[in-house]
Short mmCIF file of C-alpha atoms and ligand atoms in Angstrom, two decimals:
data_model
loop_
_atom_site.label_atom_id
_atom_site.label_comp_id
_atom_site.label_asym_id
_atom_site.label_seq_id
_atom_site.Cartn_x
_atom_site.Cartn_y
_atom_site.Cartn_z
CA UNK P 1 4.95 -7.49 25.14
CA UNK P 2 4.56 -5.36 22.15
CA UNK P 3 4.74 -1.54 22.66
CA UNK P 4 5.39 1.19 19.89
CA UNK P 5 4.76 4.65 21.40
CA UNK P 6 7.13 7.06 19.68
CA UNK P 7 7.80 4.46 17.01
CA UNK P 8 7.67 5.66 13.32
CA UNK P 9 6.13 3.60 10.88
CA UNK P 10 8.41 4.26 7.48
CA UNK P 11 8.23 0.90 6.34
CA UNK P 12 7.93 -2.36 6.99
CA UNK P 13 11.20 -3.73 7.45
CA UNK P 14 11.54 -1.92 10.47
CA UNK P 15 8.95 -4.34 12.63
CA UNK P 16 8.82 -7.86 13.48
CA UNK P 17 6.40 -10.33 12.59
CA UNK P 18 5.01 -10.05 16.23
CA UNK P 19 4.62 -6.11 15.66
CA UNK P 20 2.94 -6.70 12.69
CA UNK P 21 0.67 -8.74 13.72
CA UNK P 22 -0.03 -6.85 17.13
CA UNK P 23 -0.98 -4.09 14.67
CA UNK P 24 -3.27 -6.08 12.64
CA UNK P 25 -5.11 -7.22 15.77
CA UNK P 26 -5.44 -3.89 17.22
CA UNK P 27 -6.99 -3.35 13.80
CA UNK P 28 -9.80 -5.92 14.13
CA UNK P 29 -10.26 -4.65 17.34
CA UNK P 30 -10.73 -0.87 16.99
CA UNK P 31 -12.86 -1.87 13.73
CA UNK P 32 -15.25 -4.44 15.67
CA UNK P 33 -16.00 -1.50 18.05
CA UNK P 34 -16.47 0.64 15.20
CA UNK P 35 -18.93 -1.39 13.83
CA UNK P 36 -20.41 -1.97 17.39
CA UNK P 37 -20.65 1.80 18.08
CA UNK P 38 -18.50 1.54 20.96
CA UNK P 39 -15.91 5.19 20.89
CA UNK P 40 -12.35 4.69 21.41
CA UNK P 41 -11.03 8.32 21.20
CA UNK P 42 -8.66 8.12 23.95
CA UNK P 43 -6.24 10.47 22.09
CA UNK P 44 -8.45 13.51 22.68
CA UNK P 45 -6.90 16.85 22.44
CA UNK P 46 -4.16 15.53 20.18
CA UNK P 47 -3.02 16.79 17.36
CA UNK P 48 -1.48 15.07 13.87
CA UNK P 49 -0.39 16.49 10.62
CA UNK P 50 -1.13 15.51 7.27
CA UNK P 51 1.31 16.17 4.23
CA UNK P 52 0.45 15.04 0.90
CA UNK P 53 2.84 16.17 -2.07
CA UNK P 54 0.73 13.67 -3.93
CA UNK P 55 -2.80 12.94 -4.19
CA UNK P 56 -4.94 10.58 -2.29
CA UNK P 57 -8.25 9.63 -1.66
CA UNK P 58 -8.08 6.80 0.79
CA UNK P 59 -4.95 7.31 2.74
CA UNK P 60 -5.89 10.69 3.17
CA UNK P 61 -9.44 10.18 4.52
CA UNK P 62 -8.59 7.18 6.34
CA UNK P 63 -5.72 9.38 8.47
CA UNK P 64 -8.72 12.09 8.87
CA UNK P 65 -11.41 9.90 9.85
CA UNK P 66 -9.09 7.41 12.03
CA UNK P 67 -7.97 10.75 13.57
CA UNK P 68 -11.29 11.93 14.54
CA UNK P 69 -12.87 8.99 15.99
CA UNK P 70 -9.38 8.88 18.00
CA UNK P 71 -10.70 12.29 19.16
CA UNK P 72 -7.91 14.01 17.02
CA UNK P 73 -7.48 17.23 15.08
CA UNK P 74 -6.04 16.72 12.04
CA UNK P 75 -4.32 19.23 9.51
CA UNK P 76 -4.29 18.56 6.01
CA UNK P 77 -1.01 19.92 4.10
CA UNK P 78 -1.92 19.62 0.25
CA UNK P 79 0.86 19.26 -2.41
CA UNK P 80 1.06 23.25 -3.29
CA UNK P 81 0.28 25.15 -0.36
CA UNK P 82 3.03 24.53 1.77
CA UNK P 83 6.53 25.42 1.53
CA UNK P 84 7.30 22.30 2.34
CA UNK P 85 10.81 21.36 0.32
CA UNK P 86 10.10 24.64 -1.56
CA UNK P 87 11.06 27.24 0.61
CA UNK P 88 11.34 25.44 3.61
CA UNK P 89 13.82 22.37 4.01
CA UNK P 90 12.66 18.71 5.25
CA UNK P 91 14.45 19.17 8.71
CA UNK P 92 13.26 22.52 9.46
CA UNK P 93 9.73 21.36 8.30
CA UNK P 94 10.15 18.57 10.63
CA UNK P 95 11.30 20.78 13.60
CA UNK P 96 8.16 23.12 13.13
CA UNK P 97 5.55 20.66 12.71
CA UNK P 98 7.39 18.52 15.69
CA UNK P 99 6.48 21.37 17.96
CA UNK P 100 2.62 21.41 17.35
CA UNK P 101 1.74 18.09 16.26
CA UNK P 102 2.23 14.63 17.89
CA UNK P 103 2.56 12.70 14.75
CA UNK P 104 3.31 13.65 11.31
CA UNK P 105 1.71 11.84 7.97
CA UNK P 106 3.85 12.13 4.90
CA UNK P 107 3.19 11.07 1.21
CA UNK P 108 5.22 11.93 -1.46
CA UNK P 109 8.61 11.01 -3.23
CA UNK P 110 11.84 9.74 -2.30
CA UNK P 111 11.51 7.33 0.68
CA UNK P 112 14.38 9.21 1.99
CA UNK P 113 12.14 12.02 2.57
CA UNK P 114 10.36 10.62 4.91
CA UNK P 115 13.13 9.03 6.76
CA UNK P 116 14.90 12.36 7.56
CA UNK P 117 11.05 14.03 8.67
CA UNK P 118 11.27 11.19 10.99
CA UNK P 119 15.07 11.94 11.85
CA UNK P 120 14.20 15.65 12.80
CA UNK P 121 10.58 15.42 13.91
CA UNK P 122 11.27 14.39 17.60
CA UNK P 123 7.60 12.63 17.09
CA UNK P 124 5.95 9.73 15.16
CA UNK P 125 6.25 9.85 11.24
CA UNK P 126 3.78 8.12 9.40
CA UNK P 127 4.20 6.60 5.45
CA UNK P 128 1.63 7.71 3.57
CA UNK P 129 2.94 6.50 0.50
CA UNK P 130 6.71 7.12 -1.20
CA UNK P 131 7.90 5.63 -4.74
CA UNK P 132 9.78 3.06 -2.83
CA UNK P 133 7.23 1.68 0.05
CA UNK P 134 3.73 1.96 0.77
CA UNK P 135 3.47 0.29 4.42
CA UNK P 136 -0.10 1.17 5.63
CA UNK P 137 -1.50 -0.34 2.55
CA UNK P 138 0.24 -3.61 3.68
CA UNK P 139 -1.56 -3.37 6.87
CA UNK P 140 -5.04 -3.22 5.34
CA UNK P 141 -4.08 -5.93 2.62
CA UNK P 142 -2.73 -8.47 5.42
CA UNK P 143 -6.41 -7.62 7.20
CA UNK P 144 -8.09 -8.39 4.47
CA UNK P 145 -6.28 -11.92 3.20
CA UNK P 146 -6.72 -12.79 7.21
CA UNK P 147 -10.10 -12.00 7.18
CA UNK P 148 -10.76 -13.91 4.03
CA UNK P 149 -8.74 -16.93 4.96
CA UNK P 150 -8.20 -16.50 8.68
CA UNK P 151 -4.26 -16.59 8.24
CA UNK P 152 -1.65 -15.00 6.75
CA UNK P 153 1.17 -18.05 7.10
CA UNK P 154 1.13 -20.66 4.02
CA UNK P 155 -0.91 -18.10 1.49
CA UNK P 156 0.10 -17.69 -1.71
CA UNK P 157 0.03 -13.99 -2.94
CA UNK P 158 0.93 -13.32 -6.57
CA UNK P 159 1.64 -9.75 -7.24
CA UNK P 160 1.05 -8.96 -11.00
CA UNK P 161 3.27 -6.21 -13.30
CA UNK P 162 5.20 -3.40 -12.12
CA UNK P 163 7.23 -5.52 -9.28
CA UNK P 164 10.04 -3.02 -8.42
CA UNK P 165 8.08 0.05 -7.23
CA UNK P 166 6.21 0.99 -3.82
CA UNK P 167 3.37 -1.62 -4.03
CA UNK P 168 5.56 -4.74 -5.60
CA UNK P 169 8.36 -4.13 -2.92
CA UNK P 170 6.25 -3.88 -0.20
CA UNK P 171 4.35 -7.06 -1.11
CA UNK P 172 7.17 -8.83 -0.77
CA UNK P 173 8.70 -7.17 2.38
CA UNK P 174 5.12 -7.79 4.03
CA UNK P 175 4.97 -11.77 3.08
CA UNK P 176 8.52 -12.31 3.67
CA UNK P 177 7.81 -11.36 7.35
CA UNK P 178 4.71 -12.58 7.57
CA UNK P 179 5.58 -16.47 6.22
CA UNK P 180 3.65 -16.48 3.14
CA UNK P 181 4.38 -17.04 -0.48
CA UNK P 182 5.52 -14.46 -2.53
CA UNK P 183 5.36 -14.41 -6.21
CA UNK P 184 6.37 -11.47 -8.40
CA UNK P 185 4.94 -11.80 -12.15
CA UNK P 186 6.22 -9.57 -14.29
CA UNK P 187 8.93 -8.71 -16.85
CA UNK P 188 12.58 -9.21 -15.79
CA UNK P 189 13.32 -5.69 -16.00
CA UNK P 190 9.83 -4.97 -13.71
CA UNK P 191 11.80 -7.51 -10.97
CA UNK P 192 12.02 -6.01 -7.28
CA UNK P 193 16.19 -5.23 -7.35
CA UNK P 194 18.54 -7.70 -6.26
CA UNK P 195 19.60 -5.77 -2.97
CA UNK P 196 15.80 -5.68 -1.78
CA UNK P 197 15.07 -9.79 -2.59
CA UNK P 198 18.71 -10.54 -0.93
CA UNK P 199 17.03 -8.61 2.27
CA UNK P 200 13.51 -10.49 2.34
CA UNK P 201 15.33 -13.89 1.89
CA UNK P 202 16.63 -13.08 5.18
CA UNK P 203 13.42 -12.07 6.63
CA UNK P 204 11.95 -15.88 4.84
CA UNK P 205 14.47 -17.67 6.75
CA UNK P 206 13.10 -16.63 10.11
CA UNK P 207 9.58 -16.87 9.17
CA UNK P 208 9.02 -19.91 6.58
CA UNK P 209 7.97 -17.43 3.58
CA UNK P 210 8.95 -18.35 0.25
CA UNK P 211 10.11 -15.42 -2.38
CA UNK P 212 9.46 -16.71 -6.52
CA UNK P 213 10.04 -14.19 -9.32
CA UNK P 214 8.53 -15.25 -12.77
CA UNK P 215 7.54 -13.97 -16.19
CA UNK P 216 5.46 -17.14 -16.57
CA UNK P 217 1.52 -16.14 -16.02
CA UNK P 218 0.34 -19.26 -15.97
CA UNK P 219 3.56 -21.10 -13.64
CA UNK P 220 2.66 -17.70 -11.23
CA UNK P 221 -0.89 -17.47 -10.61
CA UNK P 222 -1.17 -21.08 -10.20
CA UNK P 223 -2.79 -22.55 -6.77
CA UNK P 224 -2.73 -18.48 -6.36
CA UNK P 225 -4.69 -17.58 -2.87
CA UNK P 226 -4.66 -13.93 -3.71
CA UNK P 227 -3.93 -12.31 -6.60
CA UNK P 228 -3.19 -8.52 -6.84
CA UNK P 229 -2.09 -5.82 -9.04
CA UNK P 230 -1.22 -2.29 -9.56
CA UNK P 231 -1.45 0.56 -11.86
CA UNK P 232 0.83 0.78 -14.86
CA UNK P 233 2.20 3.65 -14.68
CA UNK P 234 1.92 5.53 -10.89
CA UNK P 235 1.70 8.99 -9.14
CA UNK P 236 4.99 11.10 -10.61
CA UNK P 237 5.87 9.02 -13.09
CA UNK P 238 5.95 10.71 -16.94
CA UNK P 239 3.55 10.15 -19.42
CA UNK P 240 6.11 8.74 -22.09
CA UNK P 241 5.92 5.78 -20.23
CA UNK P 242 2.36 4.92 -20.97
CA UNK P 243 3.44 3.63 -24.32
CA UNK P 244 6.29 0.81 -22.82
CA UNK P 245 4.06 0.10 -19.74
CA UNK P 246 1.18 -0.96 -21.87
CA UNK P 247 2.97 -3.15 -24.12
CA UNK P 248 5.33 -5.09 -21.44
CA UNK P 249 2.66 -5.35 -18.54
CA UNK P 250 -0.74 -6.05 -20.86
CA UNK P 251 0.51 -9.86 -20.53
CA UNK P 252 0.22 -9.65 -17.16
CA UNK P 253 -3.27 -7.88 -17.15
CA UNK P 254 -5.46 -9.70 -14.47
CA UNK P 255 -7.84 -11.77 -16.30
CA UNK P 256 -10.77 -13.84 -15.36
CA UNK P 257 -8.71 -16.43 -17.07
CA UNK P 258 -5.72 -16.11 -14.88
CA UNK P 259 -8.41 -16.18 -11.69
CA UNK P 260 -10.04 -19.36 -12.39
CA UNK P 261 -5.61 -20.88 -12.52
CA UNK P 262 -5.73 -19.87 -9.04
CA UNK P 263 -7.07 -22.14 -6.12
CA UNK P 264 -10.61 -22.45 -5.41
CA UNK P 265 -10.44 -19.51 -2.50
CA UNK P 266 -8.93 -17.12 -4.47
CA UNK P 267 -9.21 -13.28 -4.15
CA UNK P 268 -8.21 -10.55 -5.98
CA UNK P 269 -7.04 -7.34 -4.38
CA UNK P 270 -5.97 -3.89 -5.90
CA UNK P 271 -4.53 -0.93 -3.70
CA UNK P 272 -6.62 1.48 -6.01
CA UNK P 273 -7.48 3.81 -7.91
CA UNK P 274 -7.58 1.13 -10.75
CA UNK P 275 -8.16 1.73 -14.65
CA UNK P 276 -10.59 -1.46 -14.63
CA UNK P 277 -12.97 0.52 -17.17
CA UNK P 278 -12.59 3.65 -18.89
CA UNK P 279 -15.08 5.71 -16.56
CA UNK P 280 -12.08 8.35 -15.78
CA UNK P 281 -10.03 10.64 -17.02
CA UNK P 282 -6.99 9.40 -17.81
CA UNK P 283 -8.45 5.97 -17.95
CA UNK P 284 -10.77 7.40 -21.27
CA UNK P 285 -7.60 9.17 -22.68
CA UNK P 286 -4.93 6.38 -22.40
CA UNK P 287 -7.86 4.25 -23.85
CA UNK P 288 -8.76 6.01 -27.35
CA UNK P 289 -5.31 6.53 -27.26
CA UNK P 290 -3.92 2.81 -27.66
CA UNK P 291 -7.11 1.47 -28.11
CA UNK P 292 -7.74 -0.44 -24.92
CA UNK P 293 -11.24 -0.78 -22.36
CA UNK P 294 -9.16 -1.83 -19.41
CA UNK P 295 -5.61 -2.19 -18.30
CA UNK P 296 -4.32 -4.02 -15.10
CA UNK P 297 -7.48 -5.45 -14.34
CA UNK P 298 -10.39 -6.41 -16.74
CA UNK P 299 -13.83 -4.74 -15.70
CA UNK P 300 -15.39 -8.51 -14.90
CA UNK P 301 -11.88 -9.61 -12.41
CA UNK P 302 -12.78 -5.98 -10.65
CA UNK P 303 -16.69 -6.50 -10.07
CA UNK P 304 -16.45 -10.31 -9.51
CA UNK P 305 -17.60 -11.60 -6.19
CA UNK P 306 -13.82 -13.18 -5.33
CA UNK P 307 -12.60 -8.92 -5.81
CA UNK P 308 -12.60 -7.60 -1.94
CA UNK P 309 -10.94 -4.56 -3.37
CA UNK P 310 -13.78 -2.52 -1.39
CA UNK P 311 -13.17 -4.65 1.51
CA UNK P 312 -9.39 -3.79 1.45
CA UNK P 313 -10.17 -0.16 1.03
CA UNK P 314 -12.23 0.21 3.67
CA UNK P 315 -9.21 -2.05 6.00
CA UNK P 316 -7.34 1.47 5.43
CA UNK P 317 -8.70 3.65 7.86
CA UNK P 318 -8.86 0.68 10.81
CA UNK P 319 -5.33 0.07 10.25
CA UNK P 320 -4.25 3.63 10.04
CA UNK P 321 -6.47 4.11 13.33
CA UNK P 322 -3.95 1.29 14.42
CA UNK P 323 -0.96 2.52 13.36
CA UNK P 324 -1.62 6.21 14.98
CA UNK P 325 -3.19 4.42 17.96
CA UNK P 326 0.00 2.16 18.72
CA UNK P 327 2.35 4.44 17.87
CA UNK P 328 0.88 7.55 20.30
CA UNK P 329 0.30 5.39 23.26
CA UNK P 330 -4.03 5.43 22.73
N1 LIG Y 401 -4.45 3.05 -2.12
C1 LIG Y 401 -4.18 4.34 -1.90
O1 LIG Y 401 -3.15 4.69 -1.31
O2 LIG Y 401 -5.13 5.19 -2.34
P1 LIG Y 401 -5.02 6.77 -2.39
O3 LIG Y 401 -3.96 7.12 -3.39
O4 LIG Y 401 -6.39 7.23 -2.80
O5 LIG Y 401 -4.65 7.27 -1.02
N1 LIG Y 402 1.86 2.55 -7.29
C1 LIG Y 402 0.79 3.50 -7.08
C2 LIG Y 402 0.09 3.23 -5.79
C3 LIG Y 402 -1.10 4.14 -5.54
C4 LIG Y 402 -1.77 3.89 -4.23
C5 LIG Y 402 1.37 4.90 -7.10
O1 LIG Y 402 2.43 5.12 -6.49
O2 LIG Y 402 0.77 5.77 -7.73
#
């Protein structure tokens, strides 16, 4: 029997394949009553805290809405007005908040951040996002591919560009477990490290997943079930790098081309924000700048009927509302 009160949830690594799972199903099950109107805020009066040292749209309102249908408050902590790291260090941080909240939400840098808020908080930590892991976006992608295909075991899930960073890792943590099919396409040098593919081999063995790393487009996407990507260049990383990013990772750019090489199911999924058009900021700026109208996705991929990047989004906030729901004993 699966039970995960007081458990933190720092990454993936740190739960089974039967945890997992129990958290996706508690997932579908807190969003079916959503959807059917039925409450389930048996955490009233509780209290959770919200640190972001980066920016978010998703994570962030999926914590605040999962935490108010839970019957929650919840306390947002934005990247400057805290003194969070500035004048105030991670363990005394996690001692204060420990004392008023019963679970703590952290995005932000260094996964070993979060690890010692978790060390010192004396209650459940939360991932929100760190340079090295990005675990509750696993959640909602694993809903979505089991929604799609009704399975997670045997898929094929092709992760394309930046391989080595918090969404490429945890792809391959997250399939490893789960007995799919891992493919990283990318550069070499954009390869998950050594150390982290020795570990998921391990975690293959026990569950029948497979773990491929290729610079060949075509070789990877083929008989693809999902296909899914990444920004270029992500939260805290310089600009300087724009320049490198876009000329080793436009090969890998998701293309209608490289959809139609995948099997007849196929889906595409993208953690957003994506630069699929130039219709933002930096998106408009990067564009004049080296001439481009898209970058890890093309416009048509994004807004084609086998894109459930919505879909995947809105899988956030149900498997948050698990995560929070599991982990405080709802
Ligand atoms: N996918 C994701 O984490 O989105 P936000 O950065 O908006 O939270
Ligand atoms: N790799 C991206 C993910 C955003 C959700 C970043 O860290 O910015």
């Amino acid at each position: 029997m699966v039970d995960l009160r007081g458990r933190s949830f720092l990454t993936l690594k740190d739960f089974t394949p039967e945890e997992i799972s129990y958290l996706l199903d508690l997932a579908a099950e807190l969003k079916r009553k959503k959807k059917a109107g039925i409450p389930v805020d048996s955490l009233r009066g509780r209290n959770v805290a919200l640190i972001f040292e980066k920016t978010s749209t998703r994570t962030r309102c999926s914590f605040e809405v999962a935490a108010h249908d839970l019957g929650m408050g919840a306390t947002y902590l934005d990247p400057k007005s805290s003194q969070i790291g500035k004048k105030e260090s991670i363990e005394d941080t996690a001692k204060v908040l420990g004392g008023m909240f019963e679970g703590i939400e952290y995005r932000g840098y260094g996964q070993e951040i979060v690890e010692e808020l978790a060390r010192h908080a004396g209650v459940p930590v939360w991932n929100g996002l760190t340079n090295e892991y990005h675990p509750t976006q696993m959640l909602a992608d694993m809903l979505t591919i089991q929604e799609c295909f009704g399975r997670l075991k045997g898929i094929r899930l092709v992760y394309m560009g930046d391989a080595r960073y918090n969404m490429g890792n945890s792809y391959m943590i997250a399939c490893a477990k789960m007995g799919m099919d891992f493919v990283a396409c990318a550069p070499k040098k954009y390869f998950p490290s050594e150390e982290l593919v020795a570990e998921c081999q391990e975690y293959a063995k026990e569950s029948g997943a497979t773990i491929t790393l290729t610079e060949d487009v075509i070789e990877g996407t083929k008989n693809a079930d999902v296909i899914c990507t990444d920004v270029w260049v992500s939260m805290g990383e310089p600009d300087e790098i724009w320049e490198e990013r876009i000329h080793d990772l436009t090969p890998y750019k998701v293309t209608k081309e490289l959809m139609d090489n995948g099997s007849e199911d196929v889906i595409f999924l993208h953690c957003l924000p994506s630069f699929h058009d130039l219709k933002t900021q930096i998106g408009e700026e990067i564009g004049k700048r080296f001439g481009l109208i898209d970058m890890e996705v093309t416009d048509e991929v994004f807004r084609d009927s086998r894109s459930k990047v919505f879909q995947e989004a809105e899988n956030r906030m149900h498997t948050i509302k698990a995560v929070m729901a599991a982990t405080l004993g709802a």
